[in-house]
Amino acid sequence: MIDDASARDHALMNEALALAARGEGTVEPNPMVGCLIVAGGRVVGRGWHQRFGGPHAEVGALAEAAEAARGGTMYVTLEPCCHHGKTPPCVDAILQAGLRRVVVAMRDPFPKVDGGGLGKLRAAGVDVVLGPLAEEAESLNGPYLKRVRTGRPWVIAKWAMTLDGKLASRTGSSQWISNAESRAIVHDLRGRMDAIIVGRGTAAADDPLLTARPPGPRIATRIVLDSQATLASDSQLARTARQAPVLVAVNPNADPANCQRLREAGCELLPLDPAGRSISLPCLLDELGRRDFTNVLIEGGSRLLGSAFDDQLIDEVHAFVAPKLIGGSDAPSPIGGRGLEPMAAARNLDDVAIRHLDGDLYISGRIRHG
């Protein structure tokens, strides 16, 4: 049973979470954080982390509250930092402001924090409450938390398909399955990614540009898994490599002439250890994690999505279903690979959202692992 005080803590933390979400796409690789300061029964300060390298949420809320913060309560969605990074420790600012109580949704697993901020506040006599809306805070920062805990970015799979489950016709024709409203959602999604990944076949068949139009808060690195570096020089990706980054993941034995040709076009070549005859997607994700990439989008094709699914690498799904039929036993479905055998083993989605987009059906959710 939740008493009145706990209910108020939950309500205020919910508002702090809404503030935190405003930073999506601009704060990565940092987490999204929101903060409220309450004194005298009213909110006197609000803040959120607005951009990477900028002031943290707590500092913004304290600046707005000014002297009104003294003796008040702070609600913050993630444990305040206690180390010097791009900004000074938030814990020091909290103590200097004279807050008597700090309510924190969840502990920050980042090694330089990980309980240290909470401990420093408690040691100074601040009443610290940990846990209100912890599950919601964990969900909000799922990508950041995965990168901190595993070293890999959050992987989002996206596809558009016909009602009979086809990515393209048997001849490879796929433009356009989804409608303009669906494609606008995709561009919005691209605009907050650190990377967009496609396989060699998709790059050759669709000649995609893989940019966000209009531009979003982030410019994604466009990545092609292309073991022998065969991406065409006149492809949209190669021709625009100096305007937006293009990384071609290749096997170490890729043809040197092809590699040099793509480098001269402005592409970055990333040799990865071969897994059989194809690029190792886990190795690629490890490298992207080392580069502090937080969100990556796999746009296909069927073989690449199937490999990611088989290796349990996908965290989130965005699927667009158009009310069209094309048929064909040779027409590709979204997820190839080995697949799962019994239907009981099928992966379920959590946090499912379903929207109607001018006739298309847009389904998104997070894959439940384990």
mmCIF file of C-alpha atoms in Angstrom:
data_model
loop_
_atom_site.group_PDB
_atom_site.id
_atom_site.type_symbol
_atom_site.label_atom_id
_atom_site.label_comp_id
_atom_site.label_asym_id
_atom_site.label_seq_id
_atom_site.Cartn_x
_atom_site.Cartn_y
_atom_site.Cartn_z
ATOM 1 C CA MET A 1 0.000 0.000 0.000
ATOM 2 C CA ILE A 2 1.327 3.439 -0.991
ATOM 3 C CA ASP A 3 0.910 6.186 1.610
ATOM 4 C CA ASP A 4 0.406 9.859 0.766
ATOM 5 C CA ALA A 5 4.124 10.681 1.023
ATOM 6 C CA SER A 6 5.089 7.799 -1.256
ATOM 7 C CA ALA A 7 2.361 8.742 -3.728
ATOM 8 C CA ARG A 8 3.742 12.283 -3.846
ATOM 9 C CA ASP A 9 7.268 10.960 -4.370
ATOM 10 C CA HIS A 10 6.020 8.827 -7.262
ATOM 11 C CA ALA A 11 4.106 11.707 -8.848
ATOM 12 C CA LEU A 12 7.090 14.062 -8.668
ATOM 13 C CA MET A 13 9.489 11.393 -9.951
ATOM 14 C CA ASN A 14 7.146 10.793 -12.866
ATOM 15 C CA GLU A 15 7.431 14.479 -13.739
ATOM 16 C CA ALA A 16 11.220 14.227 -13.473
ATOM 17 C CA LEU A 17 11.197 11.259 -15.876
ATOM 18 C CA ALA A 18 9.181 13.295 -18.381
ATOM 19 C CA LEU A 19 11.824 16.026 -18.160
ATOM 20 C CA ALA A 20 14.599 13.471 -18.649
ATOM 21 C CA ALA A 21 13.027 12.172 -21.868
ATOM 22 C CA ARG A 22 13.488 15.595 -23.461
ATOM 23 C CA GLY A 23 17.193 14.846 -23.789
ATOM 24 C CA GLU A 24 16.719 11.864 -26.106
ATOM 25 C CA GLY A 25 19.040 12.127 -29.087
ATOM 26 C CA THR A 26 21.113 15.010 -27.721
ATOM 27 C CA VAL A 27 22.738 13.687 -24.542
ATOM 28 C CA GLU A 28 24.141 10.334 -25.666
ATOM 29 C CA PRO A 29 26.502 8.711 -24.737
ATOM 30 C CA ASN A 30 25.408 10.217 -21.410
ATOM 31 C CA PRO A 31 22.143 9.091 -19.815
ATOM 32 C CA MET A 32 18.890 11.029 -19.921
ATOM 33 C CA VAL A 33 18.320 12.610 -16.500
ATOM 34 C CA GLY A 34 15.565 14.816 -15.128
ATOM 35 C CA CYS A 35 15.405 16.680 -11.815
ATOM 36 C CA LEU A 36 12.911 18.586 -9.681
ATOM 37 C CA ILE A 37 13.493 20.564 -6.490
ATOM 38 C CA VAL A 38 10.593 20.975 -4.090
ATOM 39 C CA ALA A 39 10.496 23.404 -1.156
ATOM 40 C CA GLY A 40 7.606 24.779 0.816
ATOM 41 C CA GLY A 41 5.196 22.433 -0.889
ATOM 42 C CA ARG A 42 5.917 23.648 -4.421
ATOM 43 C CA VAL A 43 8.340 22.949 -7.255
ATOM 44 C CA VAL A 44 11.007 25.655 -7.204
ATOM 45 C CA GLY A 45 13.436 24.197 -9.731
ATOM 46 C CA ARG A 46 13.354 21.997 -12.816
ATOM 47 C CA GLY A 47 16.186 20.731 -14.958
ATOM 48 C CA TRP A 48 17.200 18.048 -17.388
ATOM 49 C CA HIS A 49 20.380 17.045 -19.130
ATOM 50 C CA GLN A 50 19.967 18.835 -22.446
ATOM 51 C CA ARG A 51 23.114 18.017 -24.393
ATOM 52 C CA PHE A 52 26.293 15.971 -24.118
ATOM 53 C CA GLY A 53 28.957 18.015 -22.358
ATOM 54 C CA GLY A 54 26.401 20.485 -21.012
ATOM 55 C CA PRO A 55 25.231 21.018 -17.423
ATOM 56 C CA HIS A 56 23.644 18.045 -15.695
ATOM 57 C CA ALA A 57 19.981 18.009 -14.710
ATOM 58 C CA GLU A 58 20.724 18.674 -11.039
ATOM 59 C CA VAL A 59 22.766 21.787 -11.830
ATOM 60 C CA GLY A 60 19.996 23.176 -14.023
ATOM 61 C CA ALA A 61 17.362 22.611 -11.327
ATOM 62 C CA LEU A 62 19.576 24.136 -8.632
ATOM 63 C CA ALA A 63 20.240 27.207 -10.772
ATOM 64 C CA GLU A 64 16.508 27.766 -11.230
ATOM 65 C CA ALA A 65 15.738 27.203 -7.548
ATOM 66 C CA ALA A 66 18.616 29.366 -6.275
ATOM 67 C CA GLU A 67 18.275 30.049 -2.514
ATOM 68 C CA ALA A 68 14.811 28.469 -2.451
ATOM 69 C CA ALA A 69 16.496 25.048 -2.671
ATOM 70 C CA ARG A 70 17.924 25.258 0.857
ATOM 71 C CA GLY A 71 16.211 22.735 3.123
ATOM 72 C CA GLY A 72 14.219 21.317 0.224
ATOM 73 C CA THR A 73 13.906 17.944 -1.509
ATOM 74 C CA MET A 74 15.474 16.941 -4.831
ATOM 75 C CA TYR A 75 13.886 14.343 -7.126
ATOM 76 C CA VAL A 76 16.340 12.991 -9.673
ATOM 77 C CA THR A 77 15.935 10.049 -12.053
ATOM 78 C CA LEU A 78 19.508 8.741 -11.778
ATOM 79 C CA GLU A 79 22.088 8.749 -9.001
ATOM 80 C CA PRO A 80 23.969 12.087 -8.925
ATOM 81 C CA CYS A 81 27.572 11.873 -10.107
ATOM 82 C CA CYS A 82 30.437 12.128 -7.640
ATOM 83 C CA HIS A 83 33.371 12.414 -10.057
ATOM 84 C CA HIS A 84 34.903 15.055 -12.285
ATOM 85 C CA GLY A 85 33.998 14.434 -15.945
ATOM 86 C CA LYS A 86 33.088 17.113 -18.460
ATOM 87 C CA THR A 87 31.358 18.884 -15.547
ATOM 88 C CA PRO A 88 32.044 19.037 -11.772
ATOM 89 C CA PRO A 89 30.410 16.487 -9.420
ATOM 90 C CA CYS A 90 26.681 17.080 -8.935
ATOM 91 C CA VAL A 91 26.909 15.757 -5.360
ATOM 92 C CA ASP A 92 29.090 18.726 -4.393
ATOM 93 C CA ALA A 93 26.541 21.170 -5.822
ATOM 94 C CA ILE A 94 23.717 19.422 -3.940
ATOM 95 C CA LEU A 95 25.558 19.636 -0.634
ATOM 96 C CA GLN A 96 26.498 23.254 -1.195
ATOM 97 C CA ALA A 97 22.834 24.100 -1.902
ATOM 98 C CA GLY A 98 21.781 22.717 1.497
ATOM 99 C CA LEU A 99 19.165 20.191 0.400
ATOM 100 C CA ARG A 100 17.956 18.002 3.258
ATOM 101 C CA ARG A 101 16.445 15.148 1.225
ATOM 102 C CA VAL A 102 17.267 13.557 -2.147
ATOM 103 C CA VAL A 103 14.937 11.045 -3.816
ATOM 104 C CA VAL A 104 16.640 8.969 -6.526
ATOM 105 C CA ALA A 105 14.895 6.609 -8.932
ATOM 106 C CA MET A 106 17.862 4.304 -9.553
ATOM 107 C CA ARG A 107 21.552 3.778 -8.916
ATOM 108 C CA ASP A 108 23.957 4.583 -11.765
ATOM 109 C CA PRO A 109 26.054 1.502 -12.696
ATOM 110 C CA PHE A 110 28.735 3.649 -14.336
ATOM 111 C CA PRO A 111 31.933 2.533 -12.522
ATOM 112 C CA LYS A 112 32.956 6.057 -11.457
ATOM 113 C CA VAL A 113 29.563 6.517 -9.761
ATOM 114 C CA ASP A 114 27.903 3.166 -8.879
ATOM 115 C CA GLY A 115 26.738 4.014 -5.360
ATOM 116 C CA GLY A 116 29.439 6.571 -4.644
ATOM 117 C CA GLY A 117 27.115 9.520 -5.106
ATOM 118 C CA LEU A 118 24.497 8.045 -2.780
ATOM 119 C CA GLY A 119 27.153 7.214 -0.204
ATOM 120 C CA LYS A 120 28.617 10.722 -0.219
ATOM 121 C CA LEU A 121 25.179 12.279 0.283
ATOM 122 C CA ARG A 122 24.344 9.936 3.175
ATOM 123 C CA ALA A 123 27.736 10.541 4.793
ATOM 124 C CA ALA A 124 26.963 14.266 4.770
ATOM 125 C CA GLY A 125 23.684 13.677 6.602
ATOM 126 C CA VAL A 126 21.320 14.009 3.641
ATOM 127 C CA ASP A 127 18.214 11.818 3.801
ATOM 128 C CA VAL A 128 18.476 9.656 0.662
ATOM 129 C CA VAL A 129 15.532 7.661 -0.689
ATOM 130 C CA LEU A 130 16.313 5.180 -3.476
ATOM 131 C CA GLY A 131 13.818 3.374 -5.684
ATOM 132 C CA PRO A 132 10.659 5.325 -6.607
ATOM 133 C CA LEU A 133 9.815 4.460 -10.240
ATOM 134 C CA ALA A 134 13.070 2.524 -10.594
ATOM 135 C CA GLU A 135 11.594 0.268 -13.287
ATOM 136 C CA GLU A 136 10.483 3.249 -15.362
ATOM 137 C CA ALA A 137 13.884 4.900 -14.966
ATOM 138 C CA GLU A 138 15.602 1.683 -16.032
ATOM 139 C CA SER A 139 13.395 1.480 -19.120
ATOM 140 C CA LEU A 140 14.011 5.100 -20.090
ATOM 141 C CA ASN A 141 17.784 4.646 -20.027
ATOM 142 C CA GLY A 142 17.860 1.090 -21.362
ATOM 143 C CA PRO A 143 20.370 1.953 -24.129
ATOM 144 C CA TYR A 144 22.770 3.750 -21.771
ATOM 145 C CA LEU A 145 22.533 0.996 -19.176
ATOM 146 C CA LYS A 146 23.193 -1.740 -21.735
ATOM 147 C CA ARG A 147 26.317 0.017 -22.987
ATOM 148 C CA VAL A 148 27.649 0.513 -19.459
ATOM 149 C CA ARG A 149 26.918 -3.072 -18.414
ATOM 150 C CA THR A 150 27.885 -4.949 -21.600
ATOM 151 C CA GLY A 151 30.071 -2.584 -23.608
ATOM 152 C CA ARG A 152 27.659 -2.814 -26.555
ATOM 153 C CA PRO A 153 25.111 -0.341 -27.928
ATOM 154 C CA TRP A 154 21.349 -0.792 -27.937
ATOM 155 C CA VAL A 155 20.262 -2.525 -31.154
ATOM 156 C CA ILE A 156 17.028 -1.540 -32.880
ATOM 157 C CA ALA A 157 15.686 -3.579 -35.800
ATOM 158 C CA LYS A 158 13.469 -1.843 -38.332
ATOM 159 C CA TRP A 159 11.638 -3.138 -41.366
ATOM 160 C CA ALA A 160 8.658 -2.446 -43.594
ATOM 161 C CA MET A 161 6.708 -5.393 -44.946
ATOM 162 C CA THR A 162 3.568 -6.279 -46.838
ATOM 163 C CA LEU A 163 0.586 -7.850 -45.105
ATOM 164 C CA ASP A 164 1.813 -11.261 -46.246
ATOM 165 C CA GLY A 165 5.186 -10.670 -44.601
ATOM 166 C CA LYS A 166 7.445 -9.736 -47.520
ATOM 167 C CA LEU A 167 10.317 -7.237 -47.492
ATOM 168 C CA ALA A 168 10.385 -7.130 -51.271
ATOM 169 C CA SER A 169 9.102 -8.968 -54.295
ATOM 170 C CA ARG A 170 10.879 -12.056 -55.644
ATOM 171 C CA THR A 171 12.805 -9.723 -57.989
ATOM 172 C CA GLY A 172 13.943 -7.485 -55.126
ATOM 173 C CA SER A 173 11.558 -4.581 -55.754
ATOM 174 C CA SER A 174 10.744 -2.850 -52.442
ATOM 175 C CA GLN A 175 10.128 0.860 -53.062
ATOM 176 C CA TRP A 176 7.813 1.709 -51.601
ATOM 177 C CA ILE A 177 6.134 -0.805 -49.304
ATOM 178 C CA SER A 178 5.242 1.682 -46.562
ATOM 179 C CA ASN A 179 3.548 5.038 -47.016
ATOM 180 C CA ALA A 180 4.895 8.546 -46.569
ATOM 181 C CA GLU A 181 3.722 8.823 -42.958
ATOM 182 C CA SER A 182 5.546 5.612 -42.032
ATOM 183 C CA ARG A 183 8.685 6.751 -43.791
ATOM 184 C CA ALA A 184 8.595 10.023 -41.843
ATOM 185 C CA ILE A 185 8.677 7.996 -38.605
ATOM 186 C CA VAL A 186 11.730 6.135 -39.929
ATOM 187 C CA HIS A 187 13.530 9.397 -40.665
ATOM 188 C CA ASP A 188 12.756 10.596 -37.149
ATOM 189 C CA LEU A 189 14.181 7.330 -35.794
ATOM 190 C CA ARG A 190 17.323 7.672 -37.895
ATOM 191 C CA GLY A 191 17.811 11.192 -36.579
ATOM 192 C CA ARG A 192 18.576 9.979 -33.061
ATOM 193 C CA MET A 193 20.839 7.043 -33.987
ATOM 194 C CA ASP A 194 24.616 6.798 -33.676
ATOM 195 C CA ALA A 195 24.782 4.262 -36.493
ATOM 196 C CA ILE A 196 22.579 2.679 -39.171
ATOM 197 C CA ILE A 197 23.610 -0.775 -40.374
ATOM 198 C CA VAL A 198 22.761 -2.608 -43.586
ATOM 199 C CA GLY A 199 24.150 -5.643 -45.329
ATOM 200 C CA ARG A 200 25.958 -5.660 -48.657
ATOM 201 C CA GLY A 201 22.901 -7.042 -50.456
ATOM 202 C CA THR A 202 20.625 -4.260 -49.256
ATOM 203 C CA ALA A 203 23.212 -1.623 -50.161
ATOM 204 C CA ALA A 204 23.439 -3.048 -53.688
ATOM 205 C CA ALA A 205 19.723 -3.705 -54.272
ATOM 206 C CA ASP A 206 18.211 -0.540 -52.749
ATOM 207 C CA ASP A 207 21.096 1.947 -53.096
ATOM 208 C CA PRO A 208 19.940 3.640 -49.871
ATOM 209 C CA LEU A 209 21.130 6.994 -48.584
ATOM 210 C CA LEU A 210 20.393 6.128 -44.902
ATOM 211 C CA THR A 211 20.258 9.726 -43.716
ATOM 212 C CA ALA A 212 17.551 11.444 -41.681
ATOM 213 C CA ARG A 213 15.466 13.839 -43.776
ATOM 214 C CA PRO A 214 14.958 16.385 -42.332
ATOM 215 C CA PRO A 215 18.071 16.043 -40.152
ATOM 216 C CA GLY A 216 17.636 15.028 -36.518
ATOM 217 C CA PRO A 217 19.769 15.848 -33.489
ATOM 218 C CA ARG A 218 22.376 13.211 -34.434
ATOM 219 C CA ILE A 219 24.201 12.323 -37.647
ATOM 220 C CA ALA A 220 24.427 8.546 -37.818
ATOM 221 C CA THR A 221 27.455 6.709 -39.124
ATOM 222 C CA ARG A 222 26.183 4.628 -42.036
ATOM 223 C CA ILE A 223 27.627 1.130 -41.865
ATOM 224 C CA VAL A 224 27.724 -1.543 -44.552
ATOM 225 C CA LEU A 225 28.693 -5.124 -43.733
ATOM 226 C CA ASP A 226 30.618 -5.882 -46.907
ATOM 227 C CA SER A 227 33.225 -8.618 -46.480
ATOM 228 C CA GLN A 228 35.025 -7.963 -49.774
ATOM 229 C CA ALA A 229 34.534 -4.171 -49.932
ATOM 230 C CA THR A 230 32.395 -4.340 -53.071
ATOM 231 C CA LEU A 231 30.241 -1.263 -52.320
ATOM 232 C CA ALA A 232 29.901 0.532 -55.657
ATOM 233 C CA SER A 233 31.745 3.818 -56.087
ATOM 234 C CA ASP A 234 28.655 5.380 -57.667
ATOM 235 C CA SER A 235 26.345 4.285 -54.819
ATOM 236 C CA GLN A 236 24.638 7.006 -52.821
ATOM 237 C CA LEU A 237 26.584 5.927 -49.750
ATOM 238 C CA ALA A 238 30.005 6.208 -51.385
ATOM 239 C CA ARG A 239 29.145 9.454 -53.169
ATOM 240 C CA THR A 240 28.067 11.122 -49.915
ATOM 241 C CA ALA A 241 30.761 9.696 -47.626
ATOM 242 C CA ARG A 242 32.363 13.100 -47.161
ATOM 243 C CA GLN A 243 29.033 14.649 -46.104
ATOM 244 C CA ALA A 244 28.029 11.987 -43.560
ATOM 245 C CA PRO A 245 30.253 9.183 -42.218
ATOM 246 C CA VAL A 246 30.286 5.821 -43.993
ATOM 247 C CA LEU A 247 32.005 2.831 -42.412
ATOM 248 C CA VAL A 248 32.492 -0.353 -44.399
ATOM 249 C CA ALA A 249 33.105 -3.423 -42.237
ATOM 250 C CA VAL A 250 35.283 -5.867 -44.181
ATOM 251 C CA ASN A 251 37.167 -9.075 -43.686
ATOM 252 C CA PRO A 252 40.948 -8.716 -43.261
ATOM 253 C CA ASN A 253 41.439 -10.489 -46.597
ATOM 254 C CA ALA A 254 39.228 -8.052 -48.557
ATOM 255 C CA ASP A 255 40.568 -7.053 -51.956
ATOM 256 C CA PRO A 256 43.145 -4.245 -51.359
ATOM 257 C CA ALA A 257 42.147 -2.425 -54.537
ATOM 258 C CA ASN A 258 38.510 -2.313 -53.444
ATOM 259 C CA CYS A 259 39.515 -1.073 -50.013
ATOM 260 C CA GLN A 260 41.667 1.681 -51.463
ATOM 261 C CA ARG A 261 38.891 2.702 -53.864
ATOM 262 C CA LEU A 262 36.449 3.160 -50.988
ATOM 263 C CA ARG A 263 38.980 4.989 -48.830
ATOM 264 C CA GLU A 264 39.566 7.436 -51.664
ATOM 265 C CA ALA A 265 35.803 8.037 -51.767
ATOM 266 C CA GLY A 266 35.922 9.035 -48.089
ATOM 267 C CA CYS A 267 34.723 5.799 -46.475
ATOM 268 C CA GLU A 268 36.302 4.377 -43.336
ATOM 269 C CA LEU A 269 37.315 0.719 -43.664
ATOM 270 C CA LEU A 270 37.019 -1.442 -40.559
ATOM 271 C CA PRO A 271 38.660 -4.876 -40.858
ATOM 272 C CA LEU A 272 36.988 -7.421 -38.569
ATOM 273 C CA ASP A 273 37.889 -11.026 -37.902
ATOM 274 C CA PRO A 274 35.787 -13.211 -40.184
ATOM 275 C CA ALA A 275 33.056 -15.441 -38.764
ATOM 276 C CA GLY A 276 32.931 -18.015 -41.493
ATOM 277 C CA ARG A 277 32.627 -16.056 -44.738
ATOM 278 C CA SER A 278 30.625 -13.164 -43.301
ATOM 279 C CA ILE A 279 31.303 -10.234 -40.981
ATOM 280 C CA SER A 280 30.949 -10.876 -37.255
ATOM 281 C CA LEU A 281 28.118 -8.649 -36.059
ATOM 282 C CA PRO A 282 29.060 -9.173 -32.376
ATOM 283 C CA CYS A 283 32.603 -7.960 -33.149
ATOM 284 C CA LEU A 284 31.169 -4.911 -34.879
ATOM 285 C CA LEU A 285 28.945 -4.096 -31.901
ATOM 286 C CA ASP A 286 31.938 -4.428 -29.569
ATOM 287 C CA GLU A 287 33.797 -1.873 -31.676
ATOM 288 C CA LEU A 288 30.832 0.497 -31.761
ATOM 289 C CA GLY A 289 30.586 0.253 -27.976
ATOM 290 C CA ARG A 290 34.255 1.223 -27.707
ATOM 291 C CA ARG A 291 33.376 4.285 -29.757
ATOM 292 C CA ASP A 292 30.670 5.183 -27.214
ATOM 293 C CA PHE A 293 27.831 4.545 -29.663
ATOM 294 C CA THR A 294 24.608 4.162 -27.672
ATOM 295 C CA ASN A 295 21.845 3.454 -30.249
ATOM 296 C CA VAL A 296 22.256 1.620 -33.532
ATOM 297 C CA LEU A 297 19.608 0.792 -36.120
ATOM 298 C CA ILE A 298 19.656 -2.305 -38.326
ATOM 299 C CA GLU A 299 17.651 -1.640 -41.487
ATOM 300 C CA GLY A 300 18.204 -4.958 -43.205
ATOM 301 C CA GLY A 301 18.129 -7.027 -45.132
ATOM 302 C CA SER A 302 16.667 -10.384 -44.200
ATOM 303 C CA ARG A 303 20.011 -12.144 -43.814
ATOM 304 C CA LEU A 304 21.491 -9.478 -41.516
ATOM 305 C CA LEU A 305 18.341 -9.226 -39.395
ATOM 306 C CA GLY A 306 18.240 -13.019 -39.171
ATOM 307 C CA SER A 307 21.839 -13.175 -37.991
ATOM 308 C CA ALA A 308 21.162 -10.514 -35.350
ATOM 309 C CA PHE A 309 18.038 -12.349 -34.200
ATOM 310 C CA ASP A 310 19.744 -15.748 -34.034
ATOM 311 C CA ASP A 311 22.541 -14.274 -31.903
ATOM 312 C CA GLN A 312 20.003 -12.513 -29.620
ATOM 313 C CA LEU A 313 21.487 -9.111 -30.422
ATOM 314 C CA ILE A 314 18.237 -7.209 -31.062
ATOM 315 C CA ASP A 315 16.811 -5.155 -28.191
ATOM 316 C CA GLU A 316 13.971 -3.265 -29.850
ATOM 317 C CA VAL A 317 11.782 -3.661 -32.936
ATOM 318 C CA HIS A 318 10.042 -1.109 -35.175
ATOM 319 C CA ALA A 319 7.909 -2.795 -37.852
ATOM 320 C CA PHE A 320 5.710 -1.161 -40.467
ATOM 321 C CA VAL A 321 3.011 -3.352 -42.026
ATOM 322 C CA ALA A 322 1.403 -2.110 -45.233
ATOM 323 C CA PRO A 323 -2.036 -3.373 -46.368
ATOM 324 C CA LYS A 324 -0.536 -4.860 -49.536
ATOM 325 C CA LEU A 325 -0.060 -8.407 -50.842
ATOM 326 C CA ILE A 326 2.728 -9.497 -53.140
ATOM 327 C CA GLY A 327 3.138 -13.256 -52.614
ATOM 328 C CA GLY A 328 6.012 -15.367 -53.849
ATOM 329 C CA SER A 329 7.764 -18.205 -52.076
ATOM 330 C CA ASP A 330 11.090 -16.647 -53.078
ATOM 331 C CA ALA A 331 10.208 -13.176 -51.787
ATOM 332 C CA PRO A 332 12.213 -12.407 -48.614
ATOM 333 C CA SER A 333 10.658 -12.116 -45.177
ATOM 334 C CA PRO A 334 12.069 -9.643 -42.615
ATOM 335 C CA ILE A 335 14.031 -12.088 -40.459
ATOM 336 C CA GLY A 336 16.009 -14.841 -42.137
ATOM 337 C CA GLY A 337 18.639 -16.974 -40.455
ATOM 338 C CA ARG A 338 18.038 -20.253 -38.643
ATOM 339 C CA GLY A 339 15.107 -19.022 -36.611
ATOM 340 C CA LEU A 340 13.536 -20.787 -33.654
ATOM 341 C CA GLU A 341 12.002 -24.245 -33.766
ATOM 342 C CA PRO A 342 9.018 -24.536 -31.390
ATOM 343 C CA MET A 343 6.471 -21.740 -31.370
ATOM 344 C CA ALA A 344 6.768 -21.781 -27.580
ATOM 345 C CA ALA A 345 10.293 -20.368 -28.008
ATOM 346 C CA ALA A 346 9.075 -17.311 -29.939
ATOM 347 C CA ARG A 347 10.400 -14.010 -28.615
ATOM 348 C CA ASN A 348 7.768 -11.799 -27.040
ATOM 349 C CA LEU A 349 7.731 -8.006 -27.105
ATOM 350 C CA ASP A 350 7.302 -5.835 -24.029
ATOM 351 C CA ASP A 351 6.142 -2.213 -23.957
ATOM 352 C CA VAL A 352 4.275 -2.800 -27.211
ATOM 353 C CA ALA A 353 2.867 0.246 -28.988
ATOM 354 C CA ILE A 354 0.578 0.011 -32.022
ATOM 355 C CA ARG A 355 -0.293 2.975 -34.225
ATOM 356 C CA HIS A 356 -2.284 3.411 -37.429
ATOM 357 C CA LEU A 357 -0.454 5.563 -39.958
ATOM 358 C CA ASP A 358 -2.778 6.389 -42.858
ATOM 359 C CA GLY A 359 -3.480 2.699 -43.468
ATOM 360 C CA ASP A 360 -0.109 1.284 -42.400
ATOM 361 C CA LEU A 361 0.234 -0.458 -39.051
ATOM 362 C CA TYR A 362 3.245 0.583 -36.959
ATOM 363 C CA ILE A 363 4.228 -1.868 -34.215
ATOM 364 C CA SER A 364 7.112 -1.249 -31.828
ATOM 365 C CA GLY A 365 8.356 -2.887 -28.651
ATOM 366 C CA ARG A 366 11.326 -4.301 -26.814
ATOM 367 C CA ILE A 367 12.361 -7.930 -27.135
ATOM 368 C CA ARG A 368 12.032 -9.871 -23.929
ATOM 369 C CA HIS A 369 15.292 -11.774 -23.361
ATOM 370 C CA GLY A 370 15.470 -14.752 -21.039
#
